[in-house]
mmCIF file of C-alpha atoms and ligand atoms in Angstrom:
data_model
loop_
_atom_site.group_PDB
_atom_site.id
_atom_site.type_symbol
_atom_site.label_atom_id
_atom_site.label_comp_id
_atom_site.label_asym_id
_atom_site.label_seq_id
_atom_site.Cartn_x
_atom_site.Cartn_y
_atom_site.Cartn_z
ATOM 1 C CA MET A 795 38.414 58.125 35.419
ATOM 2 C CA GLN A 796 35.108 57.345 33.813
ATOM 3 C CA LYS A 797 32.346 56.334 36.198
ATOM 4 C CA VAL A 798 30.250 53.618 34.673
ATOM 5 C CA ASN A 799 29.779 50.790 37.122
ATOM 6 C CA THR A 800 26.289 50.780 38.519
ATOM 7 C CA LYS A 801 26.595 47.589 40.510
ATOM 8 C CA LEU A 802 25.107 47.800 43.977
ATOM 9 C CA PRO A 803 27.590 46.784 46.678
ATOM 10 C CA ALA A 804 26.739 43.416 48.167
ATOM 11 C CA PHE A 805 27.110 44.492 51.782
ATOM 12 C CA VAL A 806 24.302 46.971 51.247
ATOM 13 C CA ARG A 807 22.141 44.256 49.731
ATOM 14 C CA GLN A 808 23.016 41.497 52.133
ATOM 15 C CA GLU A 809 22.711 43.269 55.439
ATOM 16 C CA GLY A 810 19.504 44.480 56.916
ATOM 17 C CA GLY A 811 16.951 41.879 55.809
ATOM 18 C CA SER A 812 13.577 42.922 54.384
ATOM 19 C CA MET A 813 12.651 46.508 53.625
ATOM 20 C CA GLU A 814 10.224 46.533 56.579
ATOM 21 C CA GLN A 815 13.022 45.822 58.999
ATOM 22 C CA LYS A 816 15.246 48.546 57.774
ATOM 23 C CA ASN A 817 15.278 51.904 59.403
ATOM 24 C CA LEU A 818 15.265 55.070 57.380
ATOM 25 C CA ASP A 819 19.050 55.440 57.511
ATOM 26 C CA GLN A 820 19.547 52.059 55.935
ATOM 27 C CA ILE A 821 17.044 52.768 53.184
ATOM 28 C CA ILE A 822 18.755 56.065 52.410
ATOM 29 C CA ARG A 823 22.137 54.337 52.430
ATOM 30 C CA GLU A 824 20.894 51.720 50.029
ATOM 31 C CA THR A 825 19.399 54.305 47.707
ATOM 32 C CA VAL A 826 22.603 56.346 47.682
ATOM 33 C CA ALA A 827 24.640 53.215 47.000
ATOM 34 C CA ARG A 828 22.378 52.242 44.129
ATOM 35 C CA TYR A 829 23.205 55.431 42.281
ATOM 36 C CA MET A 830 26.874 55.442 43.164
ATOM 37 C CA ASN A 831 29.234 54.521 40.375
ATOM 38 C CA ARG A 832 32.647 52.973 40.455
ATOM 39 C CA SER A 833 35.285 52.934 37.743
ATOM 40 C CA LEU A 834 35.995 49.673 35.986
ATOM 41 C CA ILE A 835 39.718 49.049 35.757
ATOM 42 C CA VAL A 836 41.905 46.388 34.201
ATOM 43 C CA ALA A 837 45.515 46.812 35.268
ATOM 44 C CA GLY A 838 48.474 44.808 34.015
ATOM 45 C CA ASN A 839 51.256 44.096 36.486
ATOM 46 C CA TRP A 840 54.162 43.108 34.291
ATOM 47 C CA LYS A 841 56.304 42.137 37.293
ATOM 48 C CA MET A 842 59.980 41.513 36.358
ATOM 49 C CA ASN A 843 59.247 40.671 32.743
ATOM 50 C CA THR A 844 60.227 42.168 29.382
ATOM 51 C CA THR A 845 63.249 44.196 28.376
ATOM 52 C CA PRO A 846 62.558 47.874 27.700
ATOM 53 C CA VAL A 847 62.347 47.158 23.960
ATOM 54 C CA GLU A 848 59.917 44.271 24.510
ATOM 55 C CA GLY A 849 57.909 46.399 26.923
ATOM 56 C CA VAL A 850 57.488 49.152 24.362
ATOM 57 C CA GLU A 851 56.304 46.576 21.812
ATOM 58 C CA LEU A 852 53.821 45.163 24.314
ATOM 59 C CA PHE A 853 52.545 48.604 25.166
ATOM 60 C CA LYS A 854 52.122 49.529 21.494
ATOM 61 C CA GLY A 855 50.182 46.310 21.003
ATOM 62 C CA ILE A 856 47.846 47.227 23.856
ATOM 63 C CA VAL A 857 47.346 50.738 22.457
ATOM 64 C CA ALA A 858 46.474 49.247 19.069
ATOM 65 C CA LYS A 859 43.739 47.096 20.613
ATOM 66 C CA LYS A 860 42.319 49.748 22.911
ATOM 67 C CA GLY A 861 39.867 51.069 20.339
ATOM 68 C CA GLU A 862 38.313 47.614 19.988
ATOM 69 C CA VAL A 863 37.185 47.268 23.584
ATOM 70 C CA CYS A 864 34.500 48.930 25.638
ATOM 71 C CA SER A 865 35.390 52.550 26.344
ATOM 72 C CA CYS A 866 33.871 51.955 29.787
ATOM 73 C CA VAL A 867 37.056 50.218 30.962
ATOM 74 C CA ASN A 868 40.064 52.103 32.244
ATOM 75 C CA PHE A 869 43.441 50.566 31.417
ATOM 76 C CA ILE A 870 46.520 50.746 33.589
ATOM 77 C CA VAL A 871 49.884 49.145 32.898
ATOM 78 C CA ALA A 872 52.594 48.706 35.522
ATOM 79 C CA PRO A 873 55.863 47.918 33.721
ATOM 80 C CA PRO A 874 59.269 47.574 35.390
ATOM 81 C CA PHE A 875 60.933 50.828 36.502
ATOM 82 C CA THR A 876 63.366 50.768 33.581
ATOM 83 C CA HIS A 877 60.498 51.169 31.107
ATOM 84 C CA LEU A 878 58.478 53.840 32.855
ATOM 85 C CA SER A 879 59.912 56.937 31.239
ATOM 86 C CA GLU A 880 59.425 55.650 27.691
ATOM 87 C CA ILE A 881 56.019 54.150 28.326
ATOM 88 C CA VAL A 882 54.705 57.297 29.995
ATOM 89 C CA LYS A 883 55.701 59.207 26.846
ATOM 90 C CA LEU A 884 53.978 56.663 24.614
ATOM 91 C CA SER A 885 50.882 56.674 26.821
ATOM 92 C CA ARG A 886 50.132 60.362 26.293
ATOM 93 C CA GLY A 887 46.823 60.760 24.540
ATOM 94 C CA THR A 888 45.975 57.056 24.713
ATOM 95 C CA GLY A 889 43.955 57.200 27.929
ATOM 96 C CA ILE A 890 46.082 54.391 29.382
ATOM 97 C CA GLY A 891 47.367 55.018 32.894
ATOM 98 C CA VAL A 892 50.878 54.024 33.906
ATOM 99 C CA GLY A 893 51.855 52.665 37.296
ATOM 100 C CA ALA A 894 55.015 51.581 39.086
ATOM 101 C CA GLN A 895 55.209 48.262 40.925
ATOM 102 C CA ASN A 896 56.723 49.653 44.121
ATOM 103 C CA CYS A 897 58.268 52.754 45.633
ATOM 104 C CA ALA A 898 60.662 53.441 48.501
ATOM 105 C CA ALA A 899 59.437 53.948 52.038
ATOM 106 C CA GLU A 900 61.680 56.972 52.478
ATOM 107 C CA ALA A 901 61.670 60.284 50.652
ATOM 108 C CA LYS A 902 65.364 60.413 49.674
ATOM 109 C CA GLY A 903 68.861 59.733 50.910
ATOM 110 C CA ALA A 904 71.298 56.885 51.397
ATOM 111 C CA TYR A 905 69.063 53.971 50.368
ATOM 112 C CA THR A 906 71.083 52.235 47.669
ATOM 113 C CA GLY A 907 68.978 50.677 44.964
ATOM 114 C CA GLU A 908 65.721 52.310 46.010
ATOM 115 C CA LEU A 909 63.488 54.549 43.905
ATOM 116 C CA SER A 910 61.487 57.262 45.581
ATOM 117 C CA ALA A 911 57.855 58.075 44.958
ATOM 118 C CA GLU A 912 58.998 61.544 43.924
ATOM 119 C CA MET A 913 61.321 60.136 41.228
ATOM 120 C CA ILE A 914 58.538 57.930 39.917
ATOM 121 C CA ALA A 915 55.915 60.664 39.951
ATOM 122 C CA SER A 916 58.278 63.088 38.214
ATOM 123 C CA LEU A 917 58.199 60.816 35.167
ATOM 124 C CA GLY A 918 54.455 61.322 34.859
ATOM 125 C CA VAL A 919 53.517 58.002 36.442
ATOM 126 C CA GLU A 920 50.084 58.107 38.125
ATOM 127 C CA TYR A 921 49.803 54.844 40.069
ATOM 128 C CA VAL A 922 51.901 52.636 42.304
ATOM 129 C CA ILE A 923 51.207 49.037 43.341
ATOM 130 C CA LEU A 924 51.923 48.620 47.049
ATOM 131 C CA GLY A 925 51.816 45.583 49.283
ATOM 132 C CA HIS A 926 51.865 43.001 46.519
ATOM 133 C CA SER A 927 52.170 39.560 48.103
ATOM 134 C CA GLU A 928 55.468 38.968 46.279
ATOM 135 C CA ARG A 929 56.905 42.020 48.030
ATOM 136 C CA ARG A 930 55.448 40.963 51.361
ATOM 137 C CA GLN A 931 56.789 37.434 50.897
ATOM 138 C CA TYR A 932 60.210 37.939 49.271
ATOM 139 C CA TYR A 933 61.173 41.386 50.518
ATOM 140 C CA GLY A 934 59.663 41.274 53.988
ATOM 141 C CA GLU A 935 57.274 44.171 53.518
ATOM 142 C CA THR A 936 55.230 44.709 56.635
ATOM 143 C CA SER A 937 52.344 46.995 57.448
ATOM 144 C CA GLU A 938 54.854 49.341 59.029
ATOM 145 C CA THR A 939 56.804 49.658 55.779
ATOM 146 C CA LEU A 940 53.618 49.914 53.786
ATOM 147 C CA ASN A 941 52.315 52.768 55.890
ATOM 148 C CA LYS A 942 55.460 54.698 55.002
ATOM 149 C CA LYS A 943 55.175 53.805 51.330
ATOM 150 C CA MET A 944 51.539 54.876 51.266
ATOM 151 C CA ALA A 945 52.501 58.204 52.808
ATOM 152 C CA GLN A 946 55.206 58.684 50.161
ATOM 153 C CA ALA A 947 52.794 57.779 47.382
ATOM 154 C CA TYR A 948 50.151 60.254 48.527
ATOM 155 C CA ALA A 949 52.702 63.004 49.181
ATOM 156 C CA ASN A 950 53.694 62.701 45.521
ATOM 157 C CA ASN A 951 50.194 62.359 44.059
ATOM 158 C CA LEU A 952 50.578 58.721 43.115
ATOM 159 C CA THR A 953 47.404 56.653 43.445
ATOM 160 C CA PRO A 954 48.198 53.483 45.394
ATOM 161 C CA ILE A 955 46.861 50.128 44.264
ATOM 162 C CA TYR A 956 47.035 48.412 47.640
ATOM 163 C CA CYS A 957 47.138 44.596 47.505
ATOM 164 C CA VAL A 958 45.721 42.263 50.114
ATOM 165 C CA GLY A 959 45.203 38.509 50.144
ATOM 166 C CA GLU A 960 45.731 35.325 52.092
ATOM 167 C CA ASN A 961 48.011 32.381 51.381
ATOM 168 C CA LEU A 962 46.851 28.801 50.893
ATOM 169 C CA GLU A 963 47.397 27.763 54.485
ATOM 170 C CA GLU A 964 45.374 30.722 55.722
ATOM 171 C CA ARG A 965 42.573 30.005 53.243
ATOM 172 C CA GLU A 966 42.445 26.337 54.231
ATOM 173 C CA ALA A 967 42.347 27.280 57.904
ATOM 174 C CA GLY A 968 39.404 29.598 57.185
ATOM 175 C CA LYS A 969 41.469 32.612 58.213
ATOM 176 C CA HIS A 970 41.176 34.569 54.955
ATOM 177 C CA PHE A 971 38.694 37.073 56.334
ATOM 178 C CA ASP A 972 40.912 37.809 59.333
ATOM 179 C CA VAL A 973 44.010 38.139 57.161
ATOM 180 C CA VAL A 974 42.532 40.681 54.781
ATOM 181 C CA ARG A 975 40.894 42.549 57.668
ATOM 182 C CA GLN A 976 44.286 42.904 59.324
ATOM 183 C CA GLN A 977 45.966 44.015 56.089
ATOM 184 C CA VAL A 978 43.254 46.626 55.613
ATOM 185 C CA GLU A 979 43.067 47.802 59.222
ATOM 186 C CA GLU A 980 46.819 48.136 59.702
ATOM 187 C CA VAL A 981 47.336 50.256 56.607
ATOM 188 C CA VAL A 982 44.172 51.584 54.996
ATOM 189 C CA PHE A 983 42.628 52.634 58.305
ATOM 190 C CA ASN A 984 45.519 55.073 58.767
ATOM 191 C CA LEU A 985 44.501 57.064 55.676
ATOM 192 C CA THR A 986 42.587 60.307 55.842
ATOM 193 C CA PRO A 987 39.149 60.255 54.179
ATOM 194 C CA GLU A 988 40.596 62.316 51.334
ATOM 195 C CA GLN A 989 43.435 59.832 50.784
ATOM 196 C CA PHE A 990 41.015 56.931 51.049
ATOM 197 C CA SER A 991 38.815 58.420 48.319
ATOM 198 C CA LYS A 992 41.686 57.910 45.830
ATOM 199 C CA LEU A 993 42.711 54.414 46.905
ATOM 200 C CA ILE A 994 42.366 51.335 44.702
ATOM 201 C CA ILE A 995 42.422 47.938 46.390
ATOM 202 C CA ALA A 996 43.403 44.647 44.780
ATOM 203 C CA TYR A 997 42.382 41.384 46.379
ATOM 204 C CA GLU A 998 44.899 38.772 45.282
ATOM 205 C CA PRO A 999 44.748 35.386 46.985
ATOM 206 C CA VAL A 1000 48.372 34.209 47.063
ATOM 207 C CA TRP A 1001 47.329 30.661 46.198
ATOM 208 C CA ALA A 1002 45.877 31.895 42.920
ATOM 209 C CA ILE A 1003 48.825 34.020 41.771
ATOM 210 C CA GLY A 1004 50.643 32.444 38.858
ATOM 211 C CA THR A 1005 49.323 29.019 39.811
ATOM 212 C CA GLY A 1006 46.574 28.652 37.230
ATOM 213 C CA LYS A 1007 44.167 28.185 40.128
ATOM 214 C CA THR A 1008 41.723 31.007 40.313
ATOM 215 C CA ALA A 1009 39.249 31.935 43.003
ATOM 216 C CA THR A 1010 35.730 31.129 41.910
ATOM 217 C CA ALA A 1011 33.535 34.084 41.096
ATOM 218 C CA ASP A 1012 31.592 33.417 44.304
ATOM 219 C CA GLN A 1013 34.757 33.284 46.409
ATOM 220 C CA ALA A 1014 35.902 36.571 44.877
ATOM 221 C CA GLN A 1015 32.531 38.214 45.479
ATOM 222 C CA GLU A 1016 32.364 36.968 49.046
ATOM 223 C CA ILE A 1017 35.682 38.456 50.028
ATOM 224 C CA HIS A 1018 35.348 41.640 47.982
ATOM 225 C CA ALA A 1019 32.045 42.312 49.738
ATOM 226 C CA TYR A 1020 33.751 41.603 53.049
ATOM 227 C CA ILE A 1021 36.603 44.011 52.274
ATOM 228 C CA ARG A 1022 34.054 46.691 51.366
ATOM 229 C CA LYS A 1023 32.235 46.028 54.621
ATOM 230 C CA VAL A 1024 35.474 46.424 56.617
ATOM 231 C CA LEU A 1025 36.245 49.646 54.727
ATOM 232 C CA ALA A 1026 32.760 50.928 55.526
ATOM 233 C CA GLU A 1027 33.359 50.394 59.241
ATOM 234 C CA LYS A 1028 36.003 53.108 59.062
ATOM 235 C CA PHE A 1029 35.036 55.247 56.077
ATOM 236 C CA GLY A 1030 31.264 54.793 55.893
ATOM 237 C CA ASP A 1031 29.525 55.223 52.562
ATOM 238 C CA ALA A 1032 32.778 56.250 50.869
ATOM 239 C CA ALA A 1033 33.534 52.516 50.765
ATOM 240 C CA ASN A 1034 30.842 52.175 48.108
ATOM 241 C CA GLU A 1035 33.086 54.088 45.748
ATOM 242 C CA THR A 1036 36.290 52.154 46.344
ATOM 243 C CA VAL A 1037 37.448 50.223 43.323
ATOM 244 C CA ILE A 1038 38.335 46.661 44.369
ATOM 245 C CA LEU A 1039 40.149 44.611 41.732
ATOM 246 C CA TYR A 1040 40.557 40.846 41.653
ATOM 247 C CA GLY A 1041 43.962 39.332 40.855
ATOM 248 C CA GLY A 1042 45.198 35.759 40.583
ATOM 249 C CA SER A 1043 45.315 33.674 37.400
ATOM 250 C CA CYS A 1044 42.764 35.908 35.727
ATOM 251 C CA LYS A 1045 42.376 34.862 32.079
ATOM 252 C CA PRO A 1046 40.046 35.616 29.175
ATOM 253 C CA ALA A 1047 38.210 32.373 30.016
ATOM 254 C CA ASN A 1048 37.347 33.278 33.617
ATOM 255 C CA ALA A 1049 37.336 37.084 33.659
ATOM 256 C CA ALA A 1050 33.733 37.615 32.557
ATOM 257 C CA GLU A 1051 32.271 35.510 35.362
ATOM 258 C CA ILE A 1052 34.456 37.103 38.036
ATOM 259 C CA PHE A 1053 33.991 40.675 36.793
ATOM 260 C CA ALA A 1054 30.214 40.212 36.670
ATOM 261 C CA LYS A 1055 30.117 40.074 40.452
ATOM 262 C CA GLU A 1056 28.781 43.161 42.182
ATOM 263 C CA ASP A 1057 31.831 44.007 44.234
ATOM 264 C CA VAL A 1058 34.466 43.120 41.653
ATOM 265 C CA ASP A 1059 35.415 46.243 39.737
ATOM 266 C CA GLY A 1060 37.973 44.734 37.394
ATOM 267 C CA GLY A 1061 41.289 42.957 37.647
ATOM 268 C CA LEU A 1062 44.971 43.205 38.410
ATOM 269 C CA ILE A 1063 46.484 40.881 35.860
ATOM 270 C CA GLY A 1064 49.919 39.255 35.948
ATOM 271 C CA GLY A 1065 50.864 36.607 33.370
ATOM 272 C CA ALA A 1066 47.978 37.323 31.006
ATOM 273 C CA ALA A 1067 48.956 41.008 30.844
ATOM 274 C CA LEU A 1068 52.133 40.051 28.981
ATOM 275 C CA LYS A 1069 50.262 38.915 25.884
ATOM 276 C CA VAL A 1070 48.241 41.527 24.033
ATOM 277 C CA SER A 1071 45.590 39.014 22.975
ATOM 278 C CA ASP A 1072 45.060 37.743 26.530
ATOM 279 C CA PHE A 1073 44.992 41.230 28.036
ATOM 280 C CA LYS A 1074 42.449 42.288 25.424
ATOM 281 C CA GLY A 1075 40.474 39.098 26.006
ATOM 282 C CA ILE A 1076 40.224 39.959 29.690
ATOM 283 C CA ILE A 1077 39.095 43.504 28.965
ATOM 284 C CA ASP A 1078 36.513 42.117 26.545
ATOM 285 C CA ALA A 1079 34.919 40.510 29.598
ATOM 286 C CA PHE A 1080 33.177 43.862 30.123
ATOM 287 C CA ASN A 1081 31.588 43.912 26.656
HETATM 288 P P1 13P B 1028 48.801 36.177 37.720
HETATM 289 O O1 13P B 1028 47.696 36.830 36.911
HETATM 290 O O2 13P B 1028 49.992 35.820 36.910
HETATM 291 O O3 13P B 1028 48.289 35.074 38.575
HETATM 292 O O4 13P B 1028 49.330 37.320 38.731
HETATM 293 C C1 13P B 1028 48.426 38.077 39.439
HETATM 294 C C2 13P B 1028 49.165 39.166 40.108
HETATM 295 O O5 13P B 1028 49.975 38.917 40.986
HETATM 296 C C3 13P B 1028 48.934 40.545 39.650
HETATM 297 O O6 13P B 1028 49.501 41.465 40.514
#
């Protein structure tokens, strides 16, 4: 992954007050953070869309546009399982990473309909989305399940893209900070520092997914900075390097403003990832 993002994490800037008030540790921390880089990533979560033939066409369209966008941005696509083998083959030499949308919590055995992390990784897939709100909501995924899935992902060298986010009721009740804290603490806090160093997080407010309603850039920044602060409580300065993506009705029209925020390192895109022009338009937000 290319390291190009020189944005200073907001929690470093916001805490501590004036330079005079800061002790030496804080000043050192701030200086280190200033020179720390994070990858910029735009990932497309295709969800349960496209046939394999359509998926290949979509992928080829994305490859064709890749040369036209900033080489600073890393692309990932997460097609349905049925497409992975073919799309991994097509992705070779393109610099586009391929991810799965889920993996089983168990390693192998009598789990009809499940696909293990080992099976997925053996295809050459590099990433796996875990904890997406649709899986939490429709398939009852809990932190307990997700801890097992994370362990399977790491054991098979898949990089997890771990999703967190509150629903509308929780946002309206002002509980969004507590919700994401819990989702982070119950799963991410169980990782070793080495595992944590590879993790990607996606903040996806459920009320913004597929609804056309997006978080404002300020709302995204506020909670991304908060997530980074929570991560720092456990993992210290390593949290400065964690890529945190925004997801939820991200479109070419709003991506630039959201991605410009210090703690937003790119996006996890649903609907707009299914149209080459929209996906490219979102990536152009970095130009
Ligand atoms: P939309 O971009 O369609 O809102 O979906 C976001 C998402 O859930 C990506 O994982």
